[in-house]
Coordinates of C-alpha atoms in Angstrom, one line a residue:
M199 CA 3.6 31.8 49.2
A200 CA 1.6 33.3 46.0
L201 CA 4.5 32.3 43.4
I202 CA 5.1 29.5 45.1
S203 CA 1.8 28.0 45.0
T204 CA 1.6 29.5 41.6
T205 CA 4.4 27.8 40.7
L206 CA 3.8 24.1 42.2
F207 CA 0.5 23.5 40.2
F208 CA 2.3 24.5 36.6
T209 CA 2.1 20.7 34.9
A210 CA 5.2 19.4 34.6
T211 CA 5.2 15.7 32.0
L212 CA 7.5 13.3 32.2
L213 CA 8.6 10.7 30.6
I214 CA 9.5 7.7 32.1
S215 CA 11.5 4.6 29.8
T216 CA 12.0 1.6 30.1
A217 CA 15.6 -0.4 28.8
A218 CA 13.4 -2.8 26.8
A219 CA 14.1 -1.5 23.9
T220 CA 18.3 -1.0 23.5
T221 CA 19.4 1.7 21.7
C222 CA 22.5 0.4 19.5
P223 CA 25.9 2.8 20.1
I224 CA 27.2 5.3 18.1
C225 CA 28.5 4.8 15.2
G226 CA 31.7 7.4 15.2
T227 CA 30.1 10.9 15.9
T228 CA 26.5 9.8 14.3
P229 CA 23.8 8.3 16.9
V230 CA 21.8 5.1 15.9
P231 CA 18.2 5.8 16.6
Y232 CA 15.6 3.4 17.7
P233 CA 14.9 0.9 15.8
L234 CA 17.8 1.2 13.7
S235 CA 19.8 -1.8 14.1
T236 CA 23.6 -1.7 14.0
G237 CA 24.1 -4.9 15.6
P238 CA 22.6 -8.6 16.9
N239 CA 21.7 -6.9 20.6
C240 CA 19.9 -3.7 19.8
G241 CA 17.9 -1.8 18.1
D242 CA 14.6 -4.1 15.9
Q243 CA 16.4 -6.7 13.9
S244 CA 13.7 -5.7 11.3
Y245 CA 15.4 -2.8 10.9
K246 CA 19.1 -3.2 10.3
I247 CA 21.8 -0.4 8.8
L248 CA 25.0 -0.9 8.8
C249 CA 28.6 1.1 10.6
D250 CA 30.6 0.6 8.4
N251 CA 34.3 1.6 10.4
N252 CA 37.1 2.1 7.0
N253 CA 40.0 3.2 8.4
N254 CA 38.5 4.3 11.7
N255 CA 36.2 6.8 9.6
Y256 CA 32.7 5.2 10.6
S257 CA 30.0 5.9 8.7
L258 CA 26.2 4.1 8.3
K259 CA 24.9 2.6 5.5
F260 CA 21.5 0.8 4.2
Q261 CA 22.1 -2.3 2.3
T262 CA 19.4 -2.9 -0.3
L263 CA 18.5 -6.1 -2.0
N264 CA 21.5 -5.3 -4.9
N265 CA 23.9 -2.6 -2.7
T266 CA 24.8 -0.5 -0.4
Y267 CA 24.2 3.2 0.0
P268 CA 25.9 5.9 2.7
I269 CA 23.3 7.4 5.1
T270 CA 23.6 11.2 4.8
S271 CA 21.1 12.5 7.9
I272 CA 18.4 10.7 10.3
T273 CA 15.4 12.2 11.1
P274 CA 14.2 10.0 14.3
Q275 CA 10.8 12.3 15.1
T276 CA 9.7 11.7 11.4
Q277 CA 11.5 8.4 11.2
R278 CA 13.2 9.4 8.0
F279 CA 16.8 8.5 6.6
V280 CA 18.0 10.0 3.9
I281 CA 20.9 8.2 1.3
Q282 CA 23.1 9.7 -1.2
P283 CA 22.7 8.2 -4.5
S284 CA 25.3 6.1 -6.8
A285 CA 27.7 9.0 -8.2
F286 CA 28.4 9.0 -11.7
L287 CA 31.0 6.7 -13.4
P288 CA 34.0 9.3 -14.9
N289 CA 33.1 11.1 -18.2
A290 CA 30.0 9.1 -18.8
C291 CA 26.0 10.1 -18.1
V292 CA 26.0 6.3 -16.2
T293 CA 25.4 5.7 -12.7
Q294 CA 28.0 3.5 -10.8
D295 CA 25.1 1.1 -9.1
L296 CA 23.8 0.5 -13.4
S297 CA 25.3 -3.1 -13.1
T298 CA 23.1 -3.3 -10.5
L299 CA 20.1 -2.3 -11.7
G300 CA 20.1 0.9 -9.6
I301 CA 18.2 0.9 -5.7
Q302 CA 16.5 -2.5 -5.5
M303 CA 14.3 -1.8 -2.1
N304 CA 13.0 -5.5 -0.4
P305 CA 9.2 -4.5 -0.1
A306 CA 9.3 -7.3 3.0
L307 CA 11.6 -4.8 5.1
P308 CA 9.8 -1.8 7.2
F309 CA 11.2 0.4 4.8
N310 CA 10.1 2.4 1.7
I311 CA 11.0 5.7 -0.7
T312 CA 8.9 8.5 0.4
S313 CA 6.9 11.0 -2.0
S314 CA 9.1 14.0 -0.9
N315 CA 11.8 12.4 -4.0
T316 CA 12.1 14.8 -7.0
I317 CA 13.7 11.7 -9.8
L318 CA 15.9 12.3 -12.9
Y319 CA 16.2 9.2 -14.8
L320 CA 18.9 10.4 -17.4
N321 CA 20.7 8.9 -20.7
C322 CA 17.1 7.5 -21.2
T323 CA 16.1 5.1 -24.6
P324 CA 13.4 6.2 -26.7
L325 CA 11.2 3.1 -24.8
L326 CA 10.9 6.2 -22.0
L327 CA 9.1 8.1 -24.4
S328 CA 5.9 6.0 -24.1
S329 CA 5.9 5.7 -20.2
P330 CA 4.3 7.8 -17.5
L331 CA 7.0 9.3 -16.8
N332 CA 7.3 13.3 -17.7
C333 CA 10.2 13.3 -20.6
S334 CA 9.1 16.3 -22.9
S335 CA 11.6 19.1 -23.4
A336 CA 10.6 21.1 -20.9
S337 CA 10.5 18.5 -18.0
L338 CA 12.7 19.6 -15.0
C339 CA 15.4 16.9 -16.2
H340 CA 16.7 18.9 -19.0
T341 CA 16.9 21.6 -17.3
Y342 CA 19.0 20.4 -14.6
A343 CA 21.0 18.5 -17.2
N344 CA 21.6 21.3 -19.5
S345 CA 22.8 23.4 -15.9
T346 CA 25.2 21.1 -14.6
G347 CA 26.5 20.2 -17.8
G348 CA 28.9 17.3 -18.0
S349 CA 28.2 14.2 -20.1
C350 CA 24.5 13.6 -19.9
R351 CA 24.2 17.4 -21.1
N352 CA 24.0 16.0 -24.7
A353 CA 22.4 13.0 -23.6
P354 CA 18.8 13.5 -26.1
I355 CA 16.5 12.2 -23.3
C356 CA 15.5 12.3 -19.8
C357 CA 12.6 12.4 -17.6
T358 CA 11.1 13.8 -14.1
F359 CA 9.5 11.4 -11.9
W360 CA 8.1 12.2 -8.5
A361 CA 8.8 9.2 -6.5
G362 CA 6.8 7.6 -3.6
G363 CA 3.8 6.3 -6.2
S364 CA 2.3 2.4 -5.8
T365 CA 5.6 0.5 -7.7
T366 CA 7.9 3.0 -6.9
S367 CA 8.0 2.8 -3.1
Y368 CA 10.7 0.4 -3.6
M369 CA 13.0 1.0 -5.8
V370 CA 14.8 3.5 -8.9
R371 CA 15.3 1.0 -11.6
V372 CA 18.1 1.7 -14.3
R373 CA 19.3 -0.3 -17.0
D374 CA 20.8 -0.5 -20.8
S375 CA 16.7 -0.8 -22.1
G376 CA 15.6 2.2 -20.0
C377 CA 17.8 4.8 -18.7
R378 CA 21.2 4.3 -17.9
A379 CA 21.4 7.0 -14.9
Y380 CA 19.6 9.1 -12.2
T381 CA 19.5 11.2 -9.3
S382 CA 17.2 12.7 -6.6
F383 CA 16.4 15.1 -4.9
V384 CA 14.4 15.2 -1.5
G385 CA 11.9 17.9 -1.2
L386 CA 12.8 20.2 -4.4
D387 CA 11.7 23.2 -5.4
Y388 CA 11.1 23.5 -8.3
G389 CA 10.9 27.2 -8.6
L390 CA 14.6 27.7 -7.2
P391 CA 17.3 27.4 -10.0
V392 CA 19.3 24.5 -10.5
N393 CA 22.3 26.5 -8.8
R394 CA 20.2 26.6 -5.2
W395 CA 18.9 22.7 -5.7
P396 CA 19.9 20.7 -2.3
R397 CA 22.2 18.0 -2.6
P398 CA 21.3 14.8 -4.1
G399 CA 19.5 12.7 -2.0
L400 CA 17.1 9.7 -1.6
E401 CA 14.9 9.9 1.7
I402 CA 13.6 6.7 2.9
Q403 CA 11.1 6.1 5.9
W404 CA 10.3 3.1 8.2
V405 CA 7.5 2.1 9.7
S406 CA 6.8 2.3 13.1
P407 CA 8.6 -0.3 15.2
P408 CA 6.2 -3.0 17.3
E409 CA 7.5 -3.7 20.9
P410 CA 10.3 -5.6 21.6
V411 CA 10.8 -9.2 21.3
C412 CA 10.9 -11.0 24.0
G413 CA 11.4 -14.9 24.9
S414 CA 10.6 -14.6 28.8
Q415 CA 10.1 -11.8 31.2
A416 CA 13.4 -11.2 32.2
D417 CA 14.5 -9.6 28.7
C418 CA 11.4 -6.9 29.7
D419 CA 11.3 -4.6 32.6
S420 CA 9.1 -4.1 35.6
N421 CA 7.2 -1.4 33.4
S422 CA 6.4 -4.3 30.2
T423 CA 4.7 -8.4 30.0
C424 CA 6.4 -10.7 28.4
G425 CA 3.3 -11.6 26.3
A426 CA 1.8 -13.1 23.0
D427 CA 1.5 -11.2 20.0
P428 CA -2.3 -10.9 19.6
N429 CA -1.3 -11.3 15.6
G430 CA -1.1 -14.9 16.3
N431 CA 2.5 -15.9 14.8
G432 CA 3.8 -17.0 17.4
V433 CA 6.4 -14.3 18.8
R434 CA 6.3 -13.3 22.1
R435 CA 6.9 -9.2 23.2
C436 CA 7.4 -6.7 25.5
Y437 CA 4.0 -4.7 25.9
C438 CA 3.6 -1.9 28.7
N439 CA 1.6 -2.0 31.5
S440 CA -1.5 -0.5 32.5
G441 CA -1.3 2.8 32.5
L442 CA 1.9 3.3 30.1
Y443 CA 1.9 3.4 26.4
W444 CA 4.5 2.5 23.6
D445 CA 6.7 5.2 22.8
P446 CA 7.7 3.4 18.8
I447 CA 10.4 6.8 18.1
G448 CA 12.0 6.4 22.2
G449 CA 12.0 2.9 21.9
S450 CA 10.5 2.6 25.2
C451 CA 7.5 2.6 27.7
A452 CA 6.2 6.1 29.2
E453 CA 3.4 7.5 31.4
S454 CA 2.7 11.6 31.9
V455 CA 3.1 12.2 35.6
T456 CA 1.0 15.8 36.9
C457 CA 1.0 17.8 39.9
Q458 CA -1.9 19.8 39.6
N459 CA -2.4 20.7 43.4
P460 CA -2.0 25.0 44.0
D461 CA -1.5 23.8 47.4
G462 CA 1.2 22.1 46.9
C463 CA 2.3 18.4 46.7
G464 CA 2.9 18.1 50.3
N465 CA 1.9 19.0 53.8
S466 CA 4.6 20.7 55.2
T467 CA 5.5 23.8 56.5
D468 CA 8.9 23.4 57.0
R469 CA 10.6 26.8 55.6
T470 CA 13.3 24.3 54.3
A471 CA 10.7 22.1 52.5
L472 CA 9.1 25.6 50.8
I473 CA 12.4 26.5 49.5
A474 CA 13.3 23.2 48.4
G475 CA 9.5 23.0 47.0
L476 CA 10.6 26.4 45.4
T477 CA 13.3 25.2 43.5
S478 CA 12.0 21.9 42.9
G479 CA 8.9 23.7 41.0
L480 CA 11.1 26.1 39.3
G481 CA 13.3 23.1 38.3
T482 CA 10.4 21.6 37.1
A483 CA 9.0 24.5 35.5
L484 CA 12.2 24.9 33.3
V485 CA 12.2 21.0 32.4
A486 CA 7.9 21.4 31.5
S487 CA 8.9 24.6 28.8
I488 CA 11.8 23.0 27.5
I489 CA 9.3 19.2 27.3
G490 CA 6.8 21.9 26.0
I491 CA 9.0 23.3 23.4
L492 CA 9.6 19.8 21.9
I493 CA 6.1 18.8 22.1
Y494 CA 5.1 21.9 20.2
K495 CA 8.2 21.0 17.9
R496 CA 7.0 17.7 17.1
H497 CA 3.6 18.9 16.6
R498 CA 4.1 21.2 14.4
R499 CA 6.0 18.9 12.7
I500 CA 3.2 16.2 12.3
K501 CA 1.0 19.3 11.4
E502 CA 3.4 20.0 8.5
A503 CA 3.3 16.1 7.2
Q504 CA -0.6 16.2 7.9
D505 CA -0.5 19.0 5.7
R506 CA 1.4 17.7 2.8
L507 CA -0.2 14.4 2.9
T508 CA -3.8 16.9 2.0
R509 CA -1.9 18.4 -0.6
E510 CA -0.9 15.0 -1.9
R511 CA -4.5 13.6 -1.9
E512 CA -5.2 16.8 -3.5
E513 CA -3.3 16.9 -6.1
I514 CA -4.1 12.8 -7.1
L515 CA -7.8 14.2 -7.1
N516 CA -6.9 16.9 -9.6
A517 CA -4.6 15.0 -11.9
N518 CA -6.4 12.4 -13.2
G519 CA -5.2 13.8 -16.7
G520 CA -8.6 12.8 -18.3
G521 CA -9.8 9.9 -16.4
R522 CA -12.6 9.9 -13.5
S523 CA -13.5 13.1 -11.9
A524 CA -13.5 13.4 -8.2
K525 CA -14.3 16.4 -5.6
V526 CA -12.9 17.0 -2.3
F527 CA -15.1 16.5 0.6
S528 CA -15.5 18.5 3.9
G529 CA -15.0 16.2 6.8
K530 CA -18.7 18.0 8.0
E531 CA -20.4 16.5 4.8
I532 CA -19.1 12.7 5.1
K533 CA -20.3 13.0 9.2
R534 CA -23.2 13.6 8.1
A535 CA -23.7 11.2 5.1
T536 CA -22.7 8.4 7.2
N537 CA -24.9 9.9 10.4
N538 CA -20.9 10.0 12.2
F539 CA -20.1 6.7 10.9
S540 CA -23.3 5.4 12.9
C541 CA -23.1 1.8 13.6
D542 CA -26.4 1.1 11.4
R543 CA -24.5 2.5 8.4
L544 CA -21.6 -0.2 8.3
L545 CA -21.6 -2.3 5.1
G546 CA -18.5 -4.1 6.0
S547 CA -15.2 -4.9 8.2
G548 CA -11.3 -5.7 6.5
G549 CA -8.3 -5.8 8.3
Y550 CA -7.5 -2.2 7.3
G551 CA -10.8 -0.3 7.0
E552 CA -14.5 0.1 7.1
V553 CA -16.7 1.0 4.4
Y554 CA -20.2 2.8 5.8
K555 CA -23.3 3.9 3.5
G556 CA -23.5 7.6 3.2
F557 CA -26.6 9.8 1.8
L558 CA -25.4 13.0 0.0
N559 CA -27.6 16.3 0.6
D560 CA -28.4 15.8 -3.0
G561 CA -29.6 12.4 -2.9
T562 CA -26.7 10.1 -4.1
V563 CA -26.3 7.1 -2.4
V564 CA -22.4 6.5 -1.8
A565 CA -20.2 4.1 0.0
V566 CA -17.8 5.3 2.2
K567 CA -14.5 3.5 2.9
C568 CA -12.2 4.7 5.9
A569 CA -8.5 3.3 6.8
K570 CA -8.0 2.6 10.9
L571 CA -6.4 5.1 12.2
G572 CA -3.2 4.1 12.8
N573 CA -2.6 1.5 10.2
T574 CA 0.0 2.5 8.3
K575 CA -0.5 -0.4 5.6
G576 CA -4.6 0.7 5.6
T577 CA -3.5 4.0 5.2
E578 CA -1.1 3.1 2.3
Q579 CA -4.1 1.0 0.6
V580 CA -6.7 3.7 0.8
L581 CA -4.1 6.2 -0.8
N582 CA -3.0 3.9 -3.8
E583 CA -6.7 3.2 -4.6
V584 CA -7.2 6.9 -4.8
R585 CA -3.7 7.2 -7.9
I586 CA -5.9 4.0 -9.1
L587 CA -9.3 4.8 -9.9
C588 CA -8.8 8.5 -10.2
Q589 CA -6.6 7.5 -13.7
V590 CA -9.6 4.9 -14.5
N591 CA -13.6 5.2 -16.2
H592 CA -15.1 2.3 -16.9
R593 CA -18.6 0.9 -16.9
S594 CA -17.8 -2.4 -15.2
L595 CA -15.2 -0.6 -12.4
V596 CA -16.3 1.1 -9.3
G597 CA -16.4 4.9 -9.5
L598 CA -14.2 7.2 -7.7
L599 CA -16.9 10.1 -6.2
G600 CA -14.2 11.3 -4.3
C601 CA -11.8 11.8 -1.4
C602 CA -12.1 13.7 2.3
V603 CA -9.3 15.2 3.5
E604 CA -10.0 16.8 6.7
L605 CA -10.9 14.0 9.0
E606 CA -7.9 12.2 10.6
Q607 CA -7.7 8.7 8.2
P608 CA -8.0 9.0 4.8
L609 CA -11.7 8.8 3.7
L610 CA -12.8 7.2 -0.3
V611 CA -16.2 8.2 -1.6
Y612 CA -17.6 5.8 -4.0
E613 CA -20.5 5.2 -5.9
Y614 CA -22.8 3.0 -4.1
V615 CA -23.4 -0.6 -6.0
A616 CA -26.4 -2.2 -3.5
H617 CA -27.0 -5.8 -4.7
G618 CA -23.6 -7.4 -2.6
N619 CA -21.1 -9.1 -4.1
L620 CA -20.5 -12.1 -6.3
F621 CA -19.1 -14.5 -3.9
D622 CA -22.1 -13.8 -1.2
H623 CA -24.5 -14.3 -3.9
L624 CA -22.6 -17.7 -5.1
H625 CA -22.3 -19.3 -1.9
G626 CA -25.3 -18.4 -0.1
P627 CA -29.2 -18.6 -0.3
S628 CA -29.5 -16.2 -3.2
R629 CA -27.5 -18.1 -5.8
S630 CA -30.5 -19.8 -7.3
Q631 CA -31.4 -16.1 -9.0
I632 CA -28.0 -16.4 -10.5
S633 CA -29.3 -18.0 -13.7
W634 CA -26.8 -19.6 -16.0
N635 CA -27.1 -16.0 -18.6
H636 CA -26.4 -14.0 -15.7
R637 CA -23.0 -15.6 -15.0
L638 CA -22.4 -15.1 -18.5
R639 CA -22.9 -11.1 -18.6
I640 CA -20.9 -11.2 -15.0
A641 CA -18.1 -12.7 -16.3
Q642 CA -17.9 -10.7 -19.6
A643 CA -18.4 -7.6 -17.5
T644 CA -15.9 -8.6 -15.1
A645 CA -13.5 -9.4 -17.9
E646 CA -13.9 -6.4 -19.9
G647 CA -12.8 -4.1 -16.1
L648 CA -9.5 -6.0 -16.2
A649 CA -9.1 -5.8 -20.2
Y650 CA -9.5 -2.4 -19.5
L651 CA -6.8 -1.9 -16.5
H652 CA -4.8 -3.9 -18.7
F653 CA -5.0 -2.0 -22.0
S654 CA -6.5 0.7 -22.2
A655 CA -5.2 2.2 -18.5
M656 CA -2.1 4.7 -19.1
P657 CA -0.2 3.6 -17.5
P658 CA -1.6 0.2 -17.5
I659 CA -3.1 -1.2 -13.8
Y660 CA -2.8 -4.9 -12.9
H661 CA -5.5 -5.5 -10.4
R662 CA -3.8 -7.6 -7.9
D663 CA -6.5 -8.8 -5.6
V664 CA -9.6 -10.5 -8.8
K665 CA -11.8 -12.5 -6.1
S666 CA -15.6 -13.0 -6.3
S667 CA -15.6 -10.9 -3.6
N668 CA -14.7 -7.7 -5.3
I669 CA -17.0 -8.3 -7.9
L670 CA -19.8 -6.0 -6.9
L671 CA -23.4 -6.6 -8.2
D672 CA -25.9 -4.2 -8.8
E673 CA -29.7 -4.9 -8.5
K674 CA -29.7 -5.9 -12.2
L675 CA -26.7 -8.5 -11.5
N676 CA -24.5 -6.0 -13.4
A677 CA -21.0 -6.6 -12.3
K678 CA -18.3 -3.9 -11.4
V679 CA -14.7 -4.6 -10.1
S680 CA -14.1 -3.1 -6.5
D681 CA -11.2 -2.6 -4.3
F682 CA -8.2 -1.4 -5.7
G683 CA -6.3 -1.5 -2.6
L684 CA -3.9 -3.5 -3.6
S685 CA -3.5 -2.6 -7.4
R686 CA -0.5 -1.6 -9.4
L687 CA 0.9 1.1 -11.9
A688 CA 3.1 -0.3 -14.6
H689 CA 5.2 2.5 -14.4
T690 CA 9.0 1.9 -14.9
D691 CA 9.2 -1.3 -15.5
L692 CA 7.7 -2.3 -18.7
S693 CA 7.4 -6.1 -18.9
H694 CA 6.8 -6.7 -15.2
V695 CA 6.3 -4.8 -11.6
S696 CA 8.8 -6.6 -8.6
T697 CA 6.8 -6.5 -5.3
C698 CA 6.4 -9.0 -2.4
A699 CA 3.5 -11.3 -3.6
Q700 CA 0.2 -9.8 -1.7
G701 CA -3.4 -11.6 -2.7
T702 CA -5.7 -13.7 -1.2
L703 CA -5.4 -17.6 -0.8
G704 CA -7.0 -19.8 -3.8
Y705 CA -6.5 -17.0 -6.5
L706 CA -2.7 -16.1 -6.1
D707 CA -0.6 -16.5 -9.1
P708 CA 1.4 -19.3 -8.4
E709 CA 4.5 -17.9 -10.4
Y710 CA 4.5 -14.5 -9.1
Y711 CA 4.3 -15.9 -5.2
R712 CA 7.5 -17.9 -6.1
N713 CA 9.4 -15.1 -8.8
Y714 CA 7.5 -11.8 -6.4
Q715 CA 7.2 -10.3 -10.7
L716 CA 3.3 -9.0 -10.5
T717 CA 2.0 -9.1 -15.3
D718 CA -1.4 -8.6 -16.3
K719 CA -1.4 -12.8 -16.0
S720 CA -1.1 -12.8 -12.5
D721 CA -4.9 -11.0 -12.7
V722 CA -5.6 -13.3 -15.7
Y723 CA -4.8 -16.3 -13.2
S724 CA -7.0 -14.9 -10.8
F725 CA -9.7 -14.1 -12.8
G726 CA -9.3 -18.1 -14.0
V727 CA -10.5 -19.2 -10.2
V728 CA -13.5 -16.6 -10.6
L729 CA -14.5 -18.5 -13.8
L730 CA -14.8 -21.5 -11.4
E731 CA -16.5 -20.4 -8.8
L732 CA -19.4 -19.4 -11.7
L733 CA -19.1 -22.5 -13.0
T734 CA -19.4 -24.3 -9.8
S735 CA -20.7 -22.2 -7.1
Q736 CA -18.1 -24.1 -5.0
K737 CA -15.5 -21.7 -3.1
A738 CA -11.6 -21.3 -4.1
I739 CA -10.6 -22.7 -1.0
D740 CA -13.1 -25.0 1.1
F741 CA -11.7 -27.6 3.7
N742 CA -15.0 -29.1 3.3
R743 CA -13.8 -31.2 -0.1
D744 CA -11.4 -33.5 -0.2
A745 CA -7.7 -33.1 1.0
D746 CA -6.6 -33.1 -2.8
D747 CA -9.3 -31.4 -3.7
V748 CA -9.2 -28.5 -1.1
N749 CA -8.2 -26.0 -3.6
L750 CA -10.6 -25.6 -6.2
A751 CA -8.5 -24.9 -9.6
V752 CA -6.7 -27.9 -8.4
Y753 CA -10.0 -30.3 -8.1
V754 CA -11.1 -29.1 -11.6
G755 CA -8.0 -29.8 -13.6
R756 CA -8.4 -33.3 -11.9
M757 CA -11.9 -33.5 -13.4
V758 CA -10.9 -31.9 -16.7
D759 CA -7.9 -35.1 -17.0
E760 CA -10.3 -37.9 -16.1
E761 CA -12.6 -35.5 -19.2
R762 CA -15.4 -35.3 -16.1
I763 CA -15.6 -31.3 -16.0
V764 CA -19.2 -31.5 -16.4
D765 CA -19.4 -33.2 -12.9
A766 CA -17.7 -30.1 -11.4
V767 CA -20.3 -27.6 -12.9
D768 CA -22.9 -26.2 -10.3
P769 CA -26.1 -29.2 -10.5
M770 CA -28.8 -26.2 -9.9
L771 CA -27.1 -24.9 -13.4
K772 CA -27.2 -28.6 -14.8
E773 CA -30.8 -29.2 -13.7
G774 CA -32.9 -28.8 -17.1
A775 CA -30.0 -27.0 -19.0
S776 CA -30.1 -28.2 -22.6
D777 CA -27.1 -29.7 -24.3
L778 CA -26.4 -26.3 -25.9
E779 CA -26.2 -24.9 -22.9
L780 CA -23.6 -27.9 -21.3
E781 CA -21.5 -27.2 -23.9
T782 CA -21.2 -23.7 -23.6
M783 CA -20.6 -24.1 -19.5
K784 CA -17.7 -27.0 -20.6
A785 CA -16.3 -24.1 -23.0
L786 CA -16.0 -21.7 -20.0
G787 CA -14.3 -24.2 -17.7
F788 CA -12.0 -24.9 -20.3
L789 CA -11.4 -21.2 -20.8
A790 CA -11.3 -20.7 -17.1
V791 CA -8.2 -23.9 -17.1
G792 CA -6.5 -21.9 -19.8
C793 CA -6.4 -19.1 -17.7
L794 CA -4.7 -21.4 -14.9
E795 CA -1.7 -22.6 -17.0
E796 CA 1.4 -22.9 -15.1
R797 CA 3.4 -20.6 -17.1
R798 CA 2.3 -17.0 -17.9
Q799 CA 2.8 -17.4 -20.8
N800 CA 0.5 -19.8 -22.6
R801 CA -2.2 -17.8 -20.4
P802 CA -4.4 -15.6 -22.9
S803 CA -4.5 -11.9 -22.4
M804 CA -7.8 -10.1 -20.8
K805 CA -8.3 -9.2 -24.4
E806 CA -8.5 -12.9 -25.8
V807 CA -10.9 -13.9 -22.8
V808 CA -13.3 -10.9 -23.3
E809 CA -13.2 -12.5 -26.6
E810 CA -13.7 -16.5 -26.1
I811 CA -16.9 -14.7 -23.5
E812 CA -18.2 -12.8 -26.0
Y813 CA -18.0 -15.8 -28.3
I814 CA -19.8 -18.2 -25.7
I815 CA -22.5 -15.8 -25.3
S816 CA -23.0 -15.7 -29.0
L817 CA -23.2 -19.7 -28.4
A818 CA -26.3 -19.4 -26.0
T819 CA -27.8 -16.0 -27.6
A820 CA -28.2 -18.3 -30.9
K821 CA -29.7 -21.2 -28.8
V822 CA -32.5 -18.4 -27.1
V823 CA -32.8 -17.3 -30.9
A824 CA -33.3 -20.3 -32.1

């Protein structure tokens, strides 16, 4: 009886799945896990791959923007698969996909290259020697080329690169003017000899899928309800009913069912029932044990992934290349500094995270930025900001003091800038406190910070989200550029970065929006809008203006065409202004219009913008001296 009671007391966890999300049929002998889709009626249509049947030889393939690559393995538990890189042309150190410029993924899709890849670029031109890649004679690439022989052995320049950075998450680029060949290895142990390296592969991960799309309740099963997507995009999805949760790996709703009654889960004393209960209990114990083992393995994989993430963050902090030094804070330090993330310490909240005010033990006031739990994009932006800020050190850029690697969500610690942002000052009650000279100095400091990113940082950095709310002001109204979550390093493409257009409406470069090519001139355009805000104290987008003038750039452009630019100047600035001050206001307006040129080649560089602002300030200073 004790055995029966003990057995029945064993906690069993059973997963109950729905059929709302349909897994695709196997491709030959290879399973296709959810959400990957090989057809219109299975998987999630945002996660399309190919099941190729070549003379009854089925194989899965991943289709990029310009090519197709075989999938060699899939690990659904970690939401990753490995593709086979392009082969080399016969007797040449050239990959077959050179004609299509290598692997070019669509950043709008839920796939990206992971940081587990070590990419070797071979047969490179001297132009790559000025890039941030490791092209030295001691690089791992030379070890590989010299050990494997073949046509790449005599290639004079080859480079090693650790993938998964901000601009390489979606491409492995080869071209005649850069490198003509590449290969990649997943989870490479650099201490192993080349003959013990794994076979070449490039690891791709997919973002956790949302609930399945539905047109009506008939598309969902009894465990889910067809409802509107809270993101407000007009899509309806099968949301799990109360008590169930969405399992993105299994593609189903699931719940935990437990029996913890030491006297059994029924009152029958029939001997047959006892035997049945014993059998059922032993069976349940067996099932539970198997599930427990699987859960343990999954937790171990998650722990390993978290440990890898911790190492990555620490490596980023420790490999700052002479830039700003930063430290790793403990979770206890961060909780104590923010009073355990108290609501009264909250400075601001956005779509991807929150910012809290904190006090370190030495009295230093800091701002702590936290990515939202479970928000993949937020985590990516915070980690990207670490990569960026550890490489820069300029008085006009917000300083990174360090990050925390012990807590579940990524945390960044910044110097605290106490006086709010430029947007709030220009469009709030403190607008009158910002004189014309203050505005010129704010424009100068911001331009100097952006020019530093474009011309002094190695590699160059494109901010990608220049706007007045990302320009912080201290108590003396000194400006500091902040928020580098969308910033990009100019890594593998020395002329531009190809990326999905992101930014803020009203500040976004229209040419970048059209062709997805990000350059330093995209930041110049956004800065031109900031200059207009400084000049007019009006918002970049304001529906209170006439329909044709909602966009500030369009509105001021029209005023310039009508030779009425002074009419657009903030009335508070014009009141009591001298003729020379009005001339400097017009000069800044014309500079802003130059930054907003439709064709980016007609816009000045940020260095030229700094020089022009310094000239305008010299005119204003001359007036004061006179």
